[in-house]
């Protein structure tokens, strides 16, 4: 939206008899509006008040004393409960949102672009034999001799496992839709930018979480037996029109019911175990989808997207490329 010219603003103000200051005064914040704004802010941090919250709230422009007072009031009226160092706000007062993760990278960053590849699975020679793959089944997958040669598999090697390389489908150029994983992107950032491993990892997971939030990335499959090859771009060139529509609906479910997905699993999972990740990404997540929507899930891997939102937001404290970190409420109970 274009900003009106200064002259136009002044003319309008004069025509209204200089009422602009009074209108602004009428909209001055009240304790109620301040509380609502603070609860909205906390919703993006899991609806918890913990050791880090005062600093985060102050950095976002809120009064640290107001945060403390809010926590005490909600504990007193039963709208929150204490779990160790954390005050967990109930769903009746605070809705957990998919976190707004700030990313230093974009999908157009050169390191990100360098990881993009086609979402085509090229089986190894051992996999071809184990799967009893034939020339016809490879053709049905749209694989060509060039695909194998790009993986370092020569024509004579294919012949040795019973595949006729000359009969493979003609090579087709496919859009680069598959994002390299966090490990690959971390390695690339260390090499190109000289960042530490920790900073590179945090940048990689923030990019993924931000991409999921914006609907630019997805971890999508409608079949529990088909694991997605990785995070995929949601660009129309990467999907059929039917898949694109299903991905859009899946993202709407993620946004609308993020609170339910997190609270349902967190209420039944102890922070003292290593079960949090499995609880978020497991079968229960897509069963919950069925309960919420009254139909089979269009993305049975939606729990994986919930998990990566939590990782990107720092809800697994101390997470690194080698350690998944320690989960904290609301992902679990202490």
Short mmCIF file of C-alpha atoms in Angstrom, two decimals:
data_model
loop_
_atom_site.label_atom_id
_atom_site.label_comp_id
_atom_site.label_asym_id
_atom_site.label_seq_id
_atom_site.Cartn_x
_atom_site.Cartn_y
_atom_site.Cartn_z
CA UNK A 1 0.00 0.00 0.00
CA UNK A 2 1.38 3.40 -0.94
CA UNK A 3 1.94 5.86 1.90
CA UNK A 4 -0.02 9.12 1.33
CA UNK A 5 2.07 12.16 0.55
CA UNK A 6 2.87 14.41 3.52
CA UNK A 7 0.94 17.29 1.95
CA UNK A 8 -2.20 15.16 1.66
CA UNK A 9 -1.93 14.10 5.28
CA UNK A 10 -1.63 17.73 6.42
CA UNK A 11 -4.61 18.85 4.34
CA UNK A 12 -6.75 16.04 5.74
CA UNK A 13 -5.70 16.95 9.27
CA UNK A 14 -6.64 20.61 8.73
CA UNK A 15 -10.01 19.67 7.23
CA UNK A 16 -10.75 17.58 10.30
CA UNK A 17 -10.01 20.56 12.50
CA UNK A 18 -6.79 19.20 13.87
CA UNK A 19 -8.46 16.16 15.38
CA UNK A 20 -5.58 13.77 14.77
CA UNK A 21 -4.00 14.13 18.25
CA UNK A 22 -7.36 13.59 19.93
CA UNK A 23 -8.02 10.47 17.84
CA UNK A 24 -4.65 9.10 18.81
CA UNK A 25 -5.40 9.85 22.45
CA UNK A 26 -8.71 8.01 22.16
CA UNK A 27 -6.81 4.94 21.06
CA UNK A 28 -4.33 5.09 23.92
CA UNK A 29 -3.48 1.72 25.38
CA UNK A 30 -5.28 0.45 28.47
CA UNK A 31 -4.30 -2.29 30.91
CA UNK A 32 -6.67 -4.62 29.05
CA UNK A 33 -5.14 -3.95 25.64
CA UNK A 34 -1.63 -4.23 27.09
CA UNK A 35 -2.54 -7.61 28.58
CA UNK A 36 -3.98 -8.84 25.28
CA UNK A 37 -0.85 -7.75 23.42
CA UNK A 38 1.33 -9.51 25.98
CA UNK A 39 -0.72 -12.71 25.72
CA UNK A 40 -0.44 -12.60 21.93
CA UNK A 41 3.32 -12.23 22.27
CA UNK A 42 3.48 -15.15 24.68
CA UNK A 43 1.40 -17.25 22.27
CA UNK A 44 4.33 -17.17 19.85
CA UNK A 45 6.62 -18.48 22.60
CA UNK A 46 4.50 -21.43 23.65
CA UNK A 47 2.24 -19.63 26.16
CA UNK A 48 4.84 -19.99 28.89
CA UNK A 49 6.66 -17.60 31.20
CA UNK A 50 10.10 -18.93 31.96
CA UNK A 51 13.68 -17.92 32.78
CA UNK A 52 14.17 -16.28 29.37
CA UNK A 53 10.79 -14.56 29.14
CA UNK A 54 11.55 -11.27 30.90
CA UNK A 55 14.43 -10.49 28.55
CA UNK A 56 12.47 -11.54 25.47
CA UNK A 57 9.43 -9.50 26.48
CA UNK A 58 11.53 -6.42 27.24
CA UNK A 59 13.27 -6.74 23.87
CA UNK A 60 9.83 -6.86 22.23
CA UNK A 61 8.84 -3.59 23.95
CA UNK A 62 6.87 -4.95 26.90
CA UNK A 63 7.24 -4.08 30.58
CA UNK A 64 8.97 -6.84 32.52
CA UNK A 65 6.97 -5.98 35.65
CA UNK A 66 3.73 -6.36 33.68
CA UNK A 67 4.85 -9.83 32.63
CA UNK A 68 5.57 -10.83 36.22
CA UNK A 69 2.23 -9.45 37.39
CA UNK A 70 0.38 -11.28 34.60
CA UNK A 71 1.95 -14.59 35.54
CA UNK A 72 1.09 -14.12 39.22
CA UNK A 73 -2.51 -13.17 38.44
CA UNK A 74 -3.09 -16.14 36.13
CA UNK A 75 -1.60 -18.54 38.67
CA UNK A 76 -3.86 -17.10 41.34
CA UNK A 77 -7.06 -17.49 39.32
CA UNK A 78 -6.18 -20.99 38.06
CA UNK A 79 -5.60 -19.99 34.42
CA UNK A 80 -1.96 -21.12 34.62
CA UNK A 81 0.06 -23.76 36.42
CA UNK A 82 3.61 -23.86 37.71
CA UNK A 83 5.96 -26.46 36.27
CA UNK A 84 9.45 -26.07 37.67
CA UNK A 85 10.79 -22.69 36.56
CA UNK A 86 7.98 -22.37 34.01
CA UNK A 87 4.50 -20.88 34.28
CA UNK A 88 2.33 -22.57 31.66
CA UNK A 89 -0.70 -20.54 30.60
CA UNK A 90 -3.93 -22.40 29.93
CA UNK A 91 -5.67 -22.51 26.53
CA UNK A 92 -8.55 -20.41 27.84
CA UNK A 93 -6.27 -17.37 28.13
CA UNK A 94 -3.46 -18.02 25.63
CA UNK A 95 -3.31 -19.69 22.22
CA UNK A 96 0.02 -21.23 21.16
CA UNK A 97 0.87 -20.04 17.65
CA UNK A 98 3.36 -21.43 15.18
CA UNK A 99 6.37 -19.36 16.24
CA UNK A 100 7.45 -16.30 14.26
CA UNK A 101 11.08 -17.29 13.76
CA UNK A 102 13.40 -14.64 12.35
CA UNK A 103 15.74 -16.10 9.74
CA UNK A 104 19.04 -14.60 8.61
CA UNK A 105 18.63 -16.55 5.37
CA UNK A 106 16.02 -16.67 2.64
CA UNK A 107 15.31 -19.31 0.04
CA UNK A 108 17.23 -17.09 -2.39
CA UNK A 109 20.41 -17.06 -0.28
CA UNK A 110 23.22 -18.60 -2.37
CA UNK A 111 23.97 -21.33 0.17
CA UNK A 112 20.31 -22.33 0.22
CA UNK A 113 20.06 -22.31 -3.57
CA UNK A 114 23.16 -24.49 -3.79
CA UNK A 115 21.46 -27.20 -1.71
CA UNK A 116 18.32 -27.34 -3.85
CA UNK A 117 17.95 -30.43 -6.02
CA UNK A 118 15.27 -32.37 -7.82
CA UNK A 119 13.04 -34.49 -5.61
CA UNK A 120 13.92 -37.65 -7.48
CA UNK A 121 15.12 -40.66 -5.56
CA UNK A 122 17.93 -42.46 -7.38
CA UNK A 123 18.37 -45.99 -6.00
CA UNK A 124 21.86 -47.36 -5.50
CA UNK A 125 22.94 -50.61 -7.16
CA UNK A 126 22.36 -52.44 -3.87
CA UNK A 127 18.87 -50.93 -3.58
CA UNK A 128 18.02 -51.96 -7.14
CA UNK A 129 18.85 -55.57 -6.26
CA UNK A 130 17.17 -55.48 -2.85
CA UNK A 131 13.98 -54.01 -4.34
CA UNK A 132 14.09 -56.39 -7.32
CA UNK A 133 13.76 -53.33 -9.53
CA UNK A 134 13.54 -53.83 -13.27
CA UNK A 135 14.08 -51.60 -16.27
CA UNK A 136 10.31 -51.15 -16.51
CA UNK A 137 9.86 -50.14 -12.87
CA UNK A 138 12.70 -47.63 -13.16
CA UNK A 139 11.10 -46.23 -16.31
CA UNK A 140 7.80 -45.87 -14.45
CA UNK A 141 9.64 -43.73 -11.90
CA UNK A 142 10.82 -41.51 -14.75
CA UNK A 143 14.48 -42.38 -14.19
CA UNK A 144 16.98 -42.03 -16.99
CA UNK A 145 20.54 -43.14 -17.62
CA UNK A 146 21.68 -39.59 -17.02
CA UNK A 147 20.12 -39.62 -13.53
CA UNK A 148 22.27 -42.61 -12.62
CA UNK A 149 25.40 -41.23 -14.27
CA UNK A 150 25.02 -38.04 -12.21
CA UNK A 151 25.20 -40.30 -9.13
CA UNK A 152 28.36 -41.95 -10.42
CA UNK A 153 26.63 -45.14 -11.62
CA UNK A 154 27.80 -46.15 -15.10
CA UNK A 155 25.80 -47.95 -17.79
CA UNK A 156 27.84 -51.14 -17.45
CA UNK A 157 27.15 -51.22 -13.72
CA UNK A 158 23.41 -51.06 -14.39
CA UNK A 159 23.72 -53.92 -16.89
CA UNK A 160 25.52 -55.97 -14.25
CA UNK A 161 22.41 -55.82 -12.02
CA UNK A 162 19.99 -56.63 -14.85
CA UNK A 163 19.01 -53.13 -15.97
CA UNK A 164 19.10 -52.12 -19.65
CA UNK A 165 20.45 -48.54 -19.58
CA UNK A 166 19.58 -47.95 -23.24
CA UNK A 167 15.90 -48.60 -22.51
CA UNK A 168 15.58 -46.15 -19.64
CA UNK A 169 13.25 -43.21 -20.12
CA UNK A 170 14.52 -40.12 -21.83
CA UNK A 171 15.98 -37.64 -19.36
CA UNK A 172 13.60 -34.88 -18.27
CA UNK A 173 14.71 -31.66 -16.61
CA UNK A 174 12.85 -31.25 -13.35
CA UNK A 175 12.57 -28.19 -11.13
CA UNK A 176 14.82 -28.08 -8.10
CA UNK A 177 12.28 -28.45 -5.32
CA UNK A 178 14.06 -30.39 -2.56
CA UNK A 179 15.87 -28.38 0.11
CA UNK A 180 19.12 -29.72 1.49
CA UNK A 181 18.87 -30.78 5.14
CA UNK A 182 20.03 -28.77 8.13
CA UNK A 183 23.32 -30.68 8.25
CA UNK A 184 24.11 -29.90 4.61
CA UNK A 185 23.14 -26.26 4.98
CA UNK A 186 25.13 -25.94 8.20
CA UNK A 187 28.21 -27.24 6.43
CA UNK A 188 27.70 -24.84 3.52
CA UNK A 189 27.36 -21.82 5.82
CA UNK A 190 30.52 -22.69 7.69
CA UNK A 191 32.43 -22.90 4.42
CA UNK A 192 31.06 -19.80 2.71
CA UNK A 193 30.50 -17.42 5.63
CA UNK A 194 32.98 -18.68 8.16
CA UNK A 195 30.30 -18.94 10.82
CA UNK A 196 30.68 -21.24 13.80
CA UNK A 197 28.94 -24.59 13.68
CA UNK A 198 26.44 -23.46 16.30
CA UNK A 199 25.51 -20.26 14.48
CA UNK A 200 25.29 -22.07 11.15
CA UNK A 201 23.00 -24.72 12.63
CA UNK A 202 20.73 -22.15 14.24
CA UNK A 203 20.50 -20.27 10.94
CA UNK A 204 19.62 -23.49 9.10
CA UNK A 205 16.83 -24.51 11.47
CA UNK A 206 15.51 -20.93 11.59
CA UNK A 207 15.26 -20.94 7.79
CA UNK A 208 13.27 -24.19 7.86
CA UNK A 209 10.95 -23.00 10.64
CA UNK A 210 10.41 -19.65 8.94
CA UNK A 211 9.74 -21.37 5.60
CA UNK A 212 7.14 -23.61 7.21
CA UNK A 213 5.51 -20.62 8.91
CA UNK A 214 5.33 -18.68 5.65
CA UNK A 215 4.02 -21.68 3.72
CA UNK A 216 7.11 -21.70 1.49
CA UNK A 217 8.28 -25.14 2.65
CA UNK A 218 6.46 -28.34 3.49
CA UNK A 219 7.18 -31.86 4.69
CA UNK A 220 4.32 -33.51 2.87
CA UNK A 221 2.98 -36.95 2.10
CA UNK A 222 -0.51 -38.41 2.31
CA UNK A 223 0.82 -41.93 2.90
CA UNK A 224 2.38 -43.16 6.15
CA UNK A 225 4.47 -45.61 4.11
CA UNK A 226 5.94 -42.85 1.94
CA UNK A 227 8.41 -40.71 3.84
CA UNK A 228 8.98 -37.33 2.17
CA UNK A 229 12.53 -37.01 0.79
CA UNK A 230 12.94 -33.81 2.80
CA UNK A 231 11.57 -30.30 3.02
CA UNK A 232 10.13 -29.30 -0.33
CA UNK A 233 9.37 -25.93 -1.87
CA UNK A 234 5.64 -25.33 -2.20
CA UNK A 235 6.09 -23.67 -5.61
CA UNK A 236 3.42 -24.77 -8.12
CA UNK A 237 6.06 -26.24 -10.46
CA UNK A 238 6.92 -28.80 -7.78
CA UNK A 239 3.45 -30.33 -7.36
CA UNK A 240 0.32 -31.32 -9.19
CA UNK A 241 -2.65 -29.00 -8.78
CA UNK A 242 -4.31 -31.57 -6.47
CA UNK A 243 -1.20 -31.85 -4.31
CA UNK A 244 -0.84 -28.07 -4.20
CA UNK A 245 -4.42 -27.70 -2.93
CA UNK A 246 -3.82 -30.39 -0.29
CA UNK A 247 -0.62 -28.65 0.86
CA UNK A 248 -2.51 -25.38 1.20
CA UNK A 249 -5.13 -27.07 3.37
CA UNK A 250 -2.41 -28.78 5.40
CA UNK A 251 -0.76 -25.44 6.11
CA UNK A 252 -4.11 -24.02 7.22
CA UNK A 253 -4.45 -26.94 9.67
CA UNK A 254 -0.94 -26.29 10.98
CA UNK A 255 -1.71 -22.62 11.60
CA UNK A 256 -5.21 -23.12 12.99
CA UNK A 257 -4.53 -26.05 15.31
CA UNK A 258 -0.88 -25.63 16.29
CA UNK A 259 -1.97 -25.03 19.90
CA UNK A 260 -3.92 -28.30 19.96
CA UNK A 261 -1.11 -30.35 18.44
CA UNK A 262 1.41 -29.05 20.98
CA UNK A 263 -0.82 -29.20 24.07
CA UNK A 264 -2.24 -32.66 23.29
CA UNK A 265 1.21 -34.21 23.08
CA UNK A 266 2.82 -32.07 25.76
CA UNK A 267 0.19 -32.98 28.35
CA UNK A 268 1.12 -36.66 28.08
CA UNK A 269 4.91 -36.43 27.73
CA UNK A 270 7.54 -35.99 30.42
CA UNK A 271 10.37 -33.51 29.87
CA UNK A 272 12.65 -35.96 31.67
CA UNK A 273 12.51 -38.50 28.84
CA UNK A 274 13.62 -38.58 25.22
CA UNK A 275 10.06 -39.13 24.04
CA UNK A 276 9.07 -35.58 23.13
CA UNK A 277 10.25 -35.72 19.53
CA UNK A 278 8.51 -39.01 18.93
CA UNK A 279 5.33 -37.72 20.55
CA UNK A 280 5.23 -34.71 18.23
CA UNK A 281 6.16 -36.57 15.06
CA UNK A 282 4.42 -39.87 15.75
CA UNK A 283 1.17 -41.40 14.59
CA UNK A 284 -0.84 -39.54 17.23
CA UNK A 285 -0.39 -36.26 15.35
CA UNK A 286 -2.18 -37.40 12.22
CA UNK A 287 -4.82 -39.21 14.29
CA UNK A 288 -5.46 -35.89 16.02
CA UNK A 289 -5.89 -34.32 12.57
CA UNK A 290 -8.67 -36.85 11.90
CA UNK A 291 -10.41 -35.88 15.15
CA UNK A 292 -10.12 -32.16 14.44
CA UNK A 293 -11.11 -32.19 10.79
CA UNK A 294 -13.43 -35.21 10.71
CA UNK A 295 -11.53 -36.69 7.79
CA UNK A 296 -8.32 -38.53 7.00
CA UNK A 297 -5.25 -36.28 7.15
CA UNK A 298 -4.00 -34.91 3.87
CA UNK A 299 -0.52 -34.67 5.34
CA UNK A 300 0.25 -37.54 7.69
CA UNK A 301 3.61 -35.91 8.50
CA UNK A 302 2.19 -32.69 9.92
CA UNK A 303 3.72 -33.56 13.31
CA UNK A 304 7.17 -33.26 11.74
CA UNK A 305 6.36 -29.67 10.80
CA UNK A 306 5.22 -29.00 14.38
CA UNK A 307 8.52 -30.43 15.64
CA UNK A 308 10.63 -28.22 13.37
CA UNK A 309 8.68 -25.15 14.37
CA UNK A 310 9.57 -25.93 17.99
CA UNK A 311 13.23 -26.58 17.13
CA UNK A 312 13.47 -23.31 15.20
CA UNK A 313 11.89 -21.36 18.06
CA UNK A 314 14.38 -22.70 20.60
CA UNK A 315 11.88 -24.77 22.56
CA UNK A 316 14.50 -27.53 22.67
CA UNK A 317 17.11 -25.76 24.77
CA UNK A 318 20.72 -26.37 23.81
CA UNK A 319 19.82 -28.03 20.50
CA UNK A 320 22.78 -28.42 18.17
CA UNK A 321 23.77 -30.36 15.10
CA UNK A 322 24.85 -33.23 17.37
CA UNK A 323 22.23 -32.95 20.14
CA UNK A 324 18.47 -32.52 19.89
CA UNK A 325 18.55 -30.50 23.11
CA UNK A 326 16.38 -30.48 26.21
CA UNK A 327 12.65 -29.95 25.64
CA UNK A 328 10.76 -27.52 27.83
CA UNK A 329 7.09 -26.75 28.40
CA UNK A 330 4.71 -26.61 26.60
CA UNK A 331 6.21 -29.54 24.65
CA UNK A 332 6.19 -31.65 27.82
CA UNK A 333 5.52 -31.67 31.54
CA UNK A 334 8.05 -31.42 34.35
#
